[in-house]
Amino acid sequence: MEILEVKGLTKSFGGVMAVAGVDLHVREGDIHSIIGPNGAGKSTLFNLLSGYHPSDGGEVFFKGRDITGFSPQKRVKMGMGRSFQVTNIFPKLTVFENIQAVILYTRGKGLTLFSDARRLGREDTEKILAMVGLEDKLGEPAGILAAGDRKRLELGIVLATRPDLLLLDEPTCGMSPVETSNTIELIRKIAKERSLTVLFTEHKMDMVFSIASRITVLNFGTIIAAGEPDKIRGNDKVKQIYFGDDRCSLK
């Protein structure tokens, strides 16, 4: 069963076609990767899928429903969560408060004269922090976290919205090899435990081929290949795109 279906999606900026008639099918339960060189249109495609940019044409279906004109907030309420290349957190709040604030907002809860802010959503917050490995940093200001921990916190924030589809835009960007390996295992674990579908963009090909069950290759806004990892690894067009780029060697 497909959780996400895209038909003929297009977007241009100043006459430059960033996404050119993309058709995409994401099956429920898959960990699906979108790869491509810089400027291929990956982040623009994510912005269209999550509603941050309006499309020029085409349709987006989520859980069988046409959401093409829906706002980002409405897509989140339907179960679509999104992270960004540049980490999007609340730097002046503590790690705990970052997660707690999103939980309270998405559950429609707020403070009253008789409420204790420290207790509201505490159990759910602690569960998410444990899941992303930040339980020992809950009292730290988010703004002082290391890059890898900031990415983990952002993942926790997205999980707090209770998504069914997780869109991750370069989740290991800026991470060391050890941090990347840990993040791969974290994504795999969370997807399994929460029965999530994951769609992610990534430049690190070793990460992609170690975790993705299906891969779509984008170049100049157009899909040039799609299929299981072994099929993509042996595709001549894909090899040509990545030839000479050590960061993106098809391992």
PDB file of C-alpha atoms in Angstrom, residues 94-104 124-126 128-129 153 155-157 160:
ATOM      1  CA  THR A  94      16.137  23.291  27.232  1.00  0.00           C
ATOM      2  CA  VAL A  95      16.249  19.960  25.435  1.00  0.00           C
ATOM      3  CA  PHE A  96      13.307  18.796  27.547  1.00  0.00           C
ATOM      4  CA  GLU A  97      11.279  21.947  26.838  1.00  0.00           C
ATOM      5  CA  ASN A  98      11.841  21.605  23.082  1.00  0.00           C
ATOM      6  CA  ILE A  99      10.080  18.245  23.049  1.00  0.00           C
ATOM      7  CA  GLN A 100       7.506  19.151  25.690  1.00  0.00           C
ATOM      8  CA  ALA A 101       6.386  22.298  23.834  1.00  0.00           C
ATOM      9  CA  VAL A 102       5.664  20.345  20.650  1.00  0.00           C
ATOM     10  CA  ILE A 103       3.833  17.601  22.545  1.00  0.00           C
ATOM     11  CA  LEU A 104       1.589  20.121  24.290  1.00  0.00           C
ATOM     12  CA  ASP A 124       5.787  11.310  26.638  1.00  0.00           C
ATOM     13  CA  THR A 125       8.667  13.786  26.563  1.00  0.00           C
ATOM     14  CA  GLU A 126      10.946  11.473  28.515  1.00  0.00           C
ATOM     15  CA  ILE A 128      11.055  10.511  23.136  1.00  0.00           C
ATOM     16  CA  LEU A 129      14.279  11.793  24.694  1.00  0.00           C
ATOM     17  CA  LEU A 153      16.810  16.744  19.078  1.00  0.00           C
ATOM     18  CA  LEU A 155      14.332  14.186  15.134  1.00  0.00           C
ATOM     19  CA  GLY A 156      12.742  14.055  18.602  1.00  0.00           C
ATOM     20  CA  ILE A 157      10.745  17.200  17.826  1.00  0.00           C
ATOM     21  CA  ALA A 160       6.608  14.482  19.025  1.00  0.00           C
TER      22      ALA A 160
END
